[in-house]
């Protein structure tokens, strides 16, 4: 069940998620929130230029990569967020009563159903009457809205809708069918999150978000230099998870809420991943963008470099068991100066 502005948002039980999405995108309260968000400057979370003393006295945050989620306790963490989203969506669910906050970086409709259940496990804690705030930031009009209107339903099912639209529609469809009470606070997605250049090419306005856990406020964010710990391994898991059946339909485990530790669950990759790496690393930057991105013209400046670093790791460590001995998670704890240390 979903609410907007404190009032139930009525939907036809037989309607598609796309119908609910269209109605929410036109809702005056959510449109006003989106306009206000555009005026907020992007906050860059970075530790590159800070001394150890400065890091120890500043905020503590948890970063979420693509297809990951993390649920945090405001007593331990000040901010939780994600970035690097183009056609992906950053989804926030926060319990108003205790501030427990879960953030996921959704990249496919296929992970929404189970992913939401994973996010809600600690946020709801068996209390179906909990008041849950929901924020969505990310996704953009990677297909022209006029083109969408001209499509038949069968054509749309054939992926003529692009990537952002089906993902957003699935999220709202699932929220409507669940028993929990979801208060939609922000829907900065699709048309609200789209800018166009002089030639009409579409780009997302914001690629990331951060939630201040004590207040629940959401701000545009970038985590350049602060996507830690274990950045390369976590990036590799995203691609490897598509060939690892144990992750089918699931978001990836990253973080232990109770101990404020990263517990990066094991994920296996095949020799095919290494063969891809050996082939793809010889492509030009533009060829890599066209081959590996759902939105080549909208990626950040370090997209290609990040891929090359992943491929070099796969070539150096082709056997995943070297990274995850005995299939055990890679555990990191926060040090007194704000860094992450592997246990």
Coordinates of C-alpha atoms in Angstrom, one line a residue:
X1 CA 0.0 0.0 0.0
X2 CA 1.4 3.4 -0.9
X3 CA 0.7 6.9 0.4
X4 CA 1.5 10.4 -1.0
X5 CA 1.2 13.5 1.2
X6 CA -0.1 11.3 4.0
X7 CA -3.1 10.2 2.0
X8 CA -3.6 6.7 0.4
X9 CA -2.7 6.6 -3.2
X10 CA -5.6 4.6 -4.8
X11 CA -4.7 2.3 -7.6
X12 CA -6.8 -0.1 -9.7
X13 CA -5.8 -3.6 -8.5
X14 CA -5.8 -4.8 -12.1
X15 CA -3.7 -1.9 -13.4
X16 CA -0.1 -2.3 -14.5
X17 CA 2.8 -0.8 -12.7
X18 CA 3.2 1.6 -15.6
X19 CA -0.2 3.1 -14.9
X20 CA 0.7 3.8 -11.2
X21 CA 4.1 5.2 -12.3
X22 CA 2.5 7.6 -14.8
X23 CA 0.1 8.9 -12.1
X24 CA 2.8 9.3 -9.5
X25 CA 5.0 11.2 -12.0
X26 CA 2.2 13.7 -12.4
X27 CA 1.4 14.0 -8.7
X28 CA 1.8 17.7 -7.8
X29 CA 3.4 17.0 -4.4
X30 CA 6.1 14.7 -5.9
X31 CA 6.6 17.1 -8.8
X32 CA 7.2 19.9 -6.3
X33 CA 9.7 17.8 -4.4
X34 CA 11.6 17.0 -7.6
X35 CA 11.8 20.7 -8.5
X36 CA 13.2 21.5 -5.0
X37 CA 15.7 18.7 -5.2
X38 CA 17.2 20.2 -8.4
X39 CA 18.2 23.3 -6.4
X40 CA 20.3 21.3 -4.0
X41 CA 24.0 21.1 -4.8
X42 CA 25.6 17.7 -5.1
X43 CA 27.6 16.7 -2.0
X44 CA 30.8 14.9 -2.8
X45 CA 31.8 12.4 -0.1
X46 CA 35.6 12.0 -0.4
X47 CA 38.5 11.1 1.8
X48 CA 41.2 11.8 -0.7
X49 CA 42.4 15.1 0.8
X50 CA 41.6 14.5 4.5
X51 CA 44.0 13.8 7.2
X52 CA 43.5 11.0 9.6
X53 CA 42.4 13.4 12.3
X54 CA 39.8 15.0 10.1
X55 CA 38.4 11.6 9.0
X56 CA 38.0 10.6 12.6
X57 CA 35.9 13.6 13.5
X58 CA 33.8 13.7 10.3
X59 CA 30.7 11.8 9.2
X60 CA 30.6 8.0 8.9
X61 CA 28.9 6.7 5.7
X62 CA 28.2 3.4 4.0
X63 CA 28.5 3.2 0.2
X64 CA 26.4 0.9 -2.0
X65 CA 27.5 -0.3 -5.4
X66 CA 25.2 -1.5 -8.3
X67 CA 23.0 -4.4 -7.4
X68 CA 24.0 -4.1 -3.7
X69 CA 21.9 -3.0 -0.7
X70 CA 22.8 -2.0 2.8
X71 CA 20.6 -1.4 5.9
X72 CA 22.1 0.9 8.5
X73 CA 21.4 2.0 12.0
X74 CA 21.5 5.8 12.6
X75 CA 23.3 5.2 15.9
X76 CA 26.3 3.9 13.9
X77 CA 26.1 5.5 10.5
X78 CA 25.5 9.2 9.6
X79 CA 24.9 8.7 5.8
X80 CA 24.2 5.9 3.4
X81 CA 24.1 6.3 -0.3
X82 CA 25.0 5.3 -3.8
X83 CA 26.0 6.9 -7.1
X84 CA 27.1 6.0 -10.7
X85 CA 23.4 5.4 -11.6
X86 CA 22.3 6.1 -15.2
X87 CA 19.5 3.8 -16.1
X88 CA 19.6 2.3 -12.5
X89 CA 17.6 3.6 -9.6
X90 CA 18.7 4.4 -6.0
X91 CA 15.9 3.2 -3.7
X92 CA 15.6 4.3 -0.1
X93 CA 13.3 2.8 2.5
X94 CA 13.4 4.3 6.0
X95 CA 11.5 3.5 9.2
X96 CA 10.2 6.7 10.6
X97 CA 10.1 5.5 14.1
X98 CA 13.6 4.2 14.6
X99 CA 15.5 5.7 11.6
X100 CA 16.7 2.3 10.3
X101 CA 17.4 3.0 6.7
X102 CA 18.0 0.6 3.7
X103 CA 19.4 1.8 0.4
X104 CA 19.6 -0.4 -2.8
X105 CA 21.1 0.3 -6.2
X106 CA 18.5 -1.4 -8.4
X107 CA 19.6 -2.3 -11.9
X108 CA 16.9 -4.6 -13.2
X109 CA 13.2 -5.4 -12.8
X110 CA 14.2 -9.0 -12.1
X111 CA 15.6 -8.2 -8.7
X112 CA 12.8 -6.0 -7.4
X113 CA 10.5 -8.6 -5.7
X114 CA 13.2 -10.4 -3.7
X115 CA 15.3 -7.3 -3.3
X116 CA 12.5 -5.4 -1.6
X117 CA 12.0 -8.3 0.8
X118 CA 15.7 -8.2 1.6
X119 CA 15.6 -4.5 2.2
X120 CA 12.6 -4.7 4.5
X121 CA 13.8 -7.6 6.6
X122 CA 15.4 -5.3 9.2
X123 CA 13.6 -2.1 8.4
X124 CA 10.2 -3.5 9.2
X125 CA 11.2 -6.1 11.8
X126 CA 7.9 -7.9 11.5
X127 CA 5.9 -4.7 12.2
X128 CA 3.6 -4.3 9.2
X129 CA 2.2 -1.1 10.6
X130 CA 5.6 0.6 10.5
X131 CA 5.5 3.9 8.6
X132 CA 8.0 3.6 5.8
X133 CA 9.4 6.6 3.9
X134 CA 10.4 5.8 0.3
X135 CA 12.7 7.8 -2.0
X136 CA 13.7 7.1 -5.6
X137 CA 16.5 8.9 -7.4
X138 CA 18.0 7.8 -10.7
X139 CA 16.8 6.5 -14.0
X140 CA 16.1 8.9 -16.9
X141 CA 14.3 9.1 -20.2
X142 CA 16.7 6.8 -22.1
X143 CA 13.9 6.4 -24.6
X144 CA 11.8 9.3 -25.8
X145 CA 8.5 9.6 -24.0
X146 CA 6.8 10.3 -27.4
X147 CA 8.2 7.0 -28.6
X148 CA 6.8 5.2 -25.6
X149 CA 3.3 6.6 -26.2
X150 CA 3.5 5.3 -29.8
X151 CA 4.4 1.8 -28.8
X152 CA 1.9 -1.0 -28.4
X153 CA 2.1 -3.1 -25.3
X154 CA 3.7 -6.0 -27.1
X155 CA 6.3 -3.7 -28.6
X156 CA 7.1 -2.2 -25.2
X157 CA 7.5 -5.7 -23.8
X158 CA 10.1 -6.2 -26.5
X159 CA 12.4 -3.7 -24.6
X160 CA 11.4 -0.7 -26.7
X161 CA 10.9 1.1 -23.4
X162 CA 14.6 1.3 -22.7
X163 CA 15.9 0.3 -19.3
X164 CA 14.8 3.0 -16.8
X165 CA 11.1 2.9 -17.4
X166 CA 10.4 -0.9 -16.8
X167 CA 12.5 -0.8 -13.7
X168 CA 10.6 2.2 -12.2
X169 CA 7.3 0.6 -13.1
X170 CA 8.2 -2.7 -11.5
X171 CA 9.3 -0.9 -8.3
X172 CA 5.9 0.9 -7.9
X173 CA 4.0 -2.2 -8.9
X174 CA 5.6 -4.2 -6.2
X175 CA 5.2 -1.5 -3.5
X176 CA 1.5 -1.4 -4.3
X177 CA 1.0 -5.1 -3.9
X178 CA 2.8 -5.4 -0.5
X179 CA 1.1 -5.1 2.8
X180 CA 3.5 -2.5 4.3
X181 CA 2.7 1.2 4.4
X182 CA 5.0 3.0 2.0
X183 CA 5.0 6.9 2.1
X184 CA 6.4 8.0 -1.3
X185 CA 8.5 11.1 -0.4
X186 CA 10.7 11.5 -3.6
X187 CA 10.3 10.2 -7.1
X188 CA 13.2 12.0 -8.9
X189 CA 13.2 9.6 -11.8
X190 CA 12.5 9.5 -15.6
X191 CA 11.4 12.9 -16.8
X192 CA 12.1 14.6 -13.5
X193 CA 15.7 13.4 -13.7
X194 CA 16.4 14.2 -17.4
X195 CA 18.3 17.0 -19.0
X196 CA 19.0 17.4 -22.7
X197 CA 21.8 18.9 -24.6
X198 CA 21.5 21.2 -27.7
X199 CA 21.1 18.2 -29.9
X200 CA 18.3 16.6 -27.8
X201 CA 20.4 13.9 -26.3
X202 CA 19.2 12.8 -22.8
X203 CA 21.3 12.6 -19.6
X204 CA 20.4 12.1 -16.0
X205 CA 20.5 15.3 -13.8
X206 CA 21.7 13.4 -10.8
X207 CA 23.5 10.0 -10.7
X208 CA 23.5 9.4 -6.9
X209 CA 21.9 10.1 -3.5
X210 CA 22.8 10.1 0.2
X211 CA 20.4 9.8 3.1
X212 CA 21.1 11.5 6.4
X213 CA 20.0 8.7 8.7
X214 CA 19.2 10.9 11.7
X215 CA 16.7 13.1 9.8
X216 CA 15.8 11.0 6.7
X217 CA 16.6 13.9 4.4
X218 CA 17.9 12.9 0.9
X219 CA 20.4 14.9 -1.0
X220 CA 22.1 14.5 -4.4
X221 CA 25.5 12.9 -3.9
X222 CA 28.7 11.7 -5.4
X223 CA 31.2 9.3 -3.8
X224 CA 34.3 9.9 -5.9
X225 CA 37.2 8.5 -3.9
X226 CA 34.9 7.1 -1.2
X227 CA 33.6 3.9 -2.8
X228 CA 35.1 1.6 -0.3
X229 CA 36.0 -0.9 1.0
X230 CA 37.0 -3.5 -1.5
X231 CA 36.0 -1.5 -4.6
X232 CA 37.3 -3.7 -7.4
X233 CA 36.0 -7.0 -5.9
X234 CA 32.6 -5.5 -5.4
X235 CA 32.5 -4.2 -8.9
X236 CA 33.4 -7.6 -10.3
X237 CA 30.7 -9.3 -8.3
X238 CA 28.1 -7.3 -10.2
X239 CA 29.0 -8.9 -13.5
X240 CA 29.8 -12.3 -12.0
X241 CA 26.5 -12.5 -10.2
X242 CA 24.7 -12.9 -13.5
X243 CA 26.4 -16.3 -14.0
X244 CA 26.1 -17.3 -10.4
X245 CA 22.7 -18.9 -9.9
X246 CA 22.9 -18.4 -6.1
X247 CA 22.3 -14.7 -6.7
X248 CA 19.3 -15.1 -9.1
X249 CA 16.7 -12.4 -8.4
X250 CA 18.6 -11.1 -5.3
X251 CA 20.4 -8.0 -4.3
X252 CA 24.0 -8.6 -3.1
X253 CA 24.9 -8.7 0.5
X254 CA 27.5 -6.1 1.6
X255 CA 27.0 -4.8 5.1
X256 CA 26.3 -6.1 8.6
X257 CA 23.9 -3.6 10.2
X258 CA 24.5 -4.6 13.9
X259 CA 28.3 -4.6 13.8
X260 CA 28.9 -1.7 11.3
X261 CA 31.1 -4.1 9.3
X262 CA 31.2 -4.8 5.6
X263 CA 30.7 -8.6 5.1
X264 CA 31.1 -9.0 1.3
X265 CA 29.5 -12.4 0.6
X266 CA 31.3 -14.7 -1.8
X267 CA 30.5 -14.8 -5.4
X268 CA 32.1 -17.1 -8.0
X269 CA 33.2 -16.2 -11.5
X270 CA 33.9 -18.5 -14.4
X271 CA 36.8 -18.8 -16.9
X272 CA 34.5 -17.1 -19.4
X273 CA 34.8 -13.9 -17.3
X274 CA 38.6 -14.0 -17.8
X275 CA 38.2 -14.6 -21.5
X276 CA 35.9 -11.6 -21.8
X277 CA 38.5 -9.6 -19.9
X278 CA 41.3 -10.6 -22.2
X279 CA 39.2 -9.6 -25.2
X280 CA 37.6 -6.4 -24.0
X281 CA 40.7 -4.8 -22.6
X282 CA 42.0 -4.4 -26.2
X283 CA 38.9 -2.3 -27.2
X284 CA 39.0 1.4 -27.6
X285 CA 37.3 3.6 -24.9
X286 CA 34.4 4.3 -27.3
X287 CA 34.0 0.6 -28.2
X288 CA 34.0 -0.3 -24.4
X289 CA 31.2 2.2 -23.8
X290 CA 29.1 0.8 -26.7
X291 CA 29.7 -2.8 -25.6
X292 CA 29.4 -2.5 -21.8
X293 CA 26.9 0.3 -21.0
X294 CA 23.2 0.6 -21.2
X295 CA 23.6 4.4 -21.8
X296 CA 27.0 5.0 -23.4
X297 CA 26.6 8.8 -23.7
X298 CA 25.6 9.2 -20.1
X299 CA 28.3 7.4 -18.3
X300 CA 30.8 9.2 -15.9
X301 CA 34.3 10.0 -16.9
X302 CA 35.8 7.1 -15.0
X303 CA 33.5 4.4 -16.3
X304 CA 36.0 2.9 -18.8
X305 CA 38.9 3.1 -16.4
X306 CA 36.9 1.3 -13.7
X307 CA 36.1 -1.5 -16.2
X308 CA 39.7 -1.8 -17.2
X309 CA 40.7 -2.2 -13.5
X310 CA 38.2 -5.0 -13.1
X311 CA 39.5 -6.8 -16.1
X312 CA 43.1 -6.6 -14.9
X313 CA 42.0 -8.1 -11.6
X314 CA 40.2 -11.0 -13.3
X315 CA 43.2 -11.7 -15.5
X316 CA 45.5 -11.7 -12.4
X317 CA 43.1 -13.8 -10.2
X318 CA 41.1 -16.0 -12.6
X319 CA 40.1 -18.4 -9.8
X320 CA 37.4 -16.8 -7.6
X321 CA 38.4 -19.0 -4.7
X322 CA 41.6 -17.0 -4.3
X323 CA 39.5 -14.0 -3.5
X324 CA 37.0 -15.9 -1.4
X325 CA 38.9 -18.8 0.3
X326 CA 36.5 -21.5 1.6
X327 CA 33.6 -19.3 0.2
X328 CA 34.0 -17.1 3.3
X329 CA 33.0 -13.4 3.1
X330 CA 35.5 -10.6 3.0
X331 CA 35.1 -8.7 6.3
X332 CA 36.1 -5.1 6.9
X333 CA 35.8 -3.1 10.1
X334 CA 35.8 0.6 10.5
X335 CA 39.0 2.0 12.2
X336 CA 39.2 4.9 14.6
X337 CA 40.3 7.2 11.8
X338 CA 37.4 6.4 9.6
X339 CA 39.2 4.0 7.2
X340 CA 38.2 0.4 6.5
X341 CA 40.5 -2.4 7.6
X342 CA 40.2 -6.0 6.5
X343 CA 39.7 -8.4 9.4

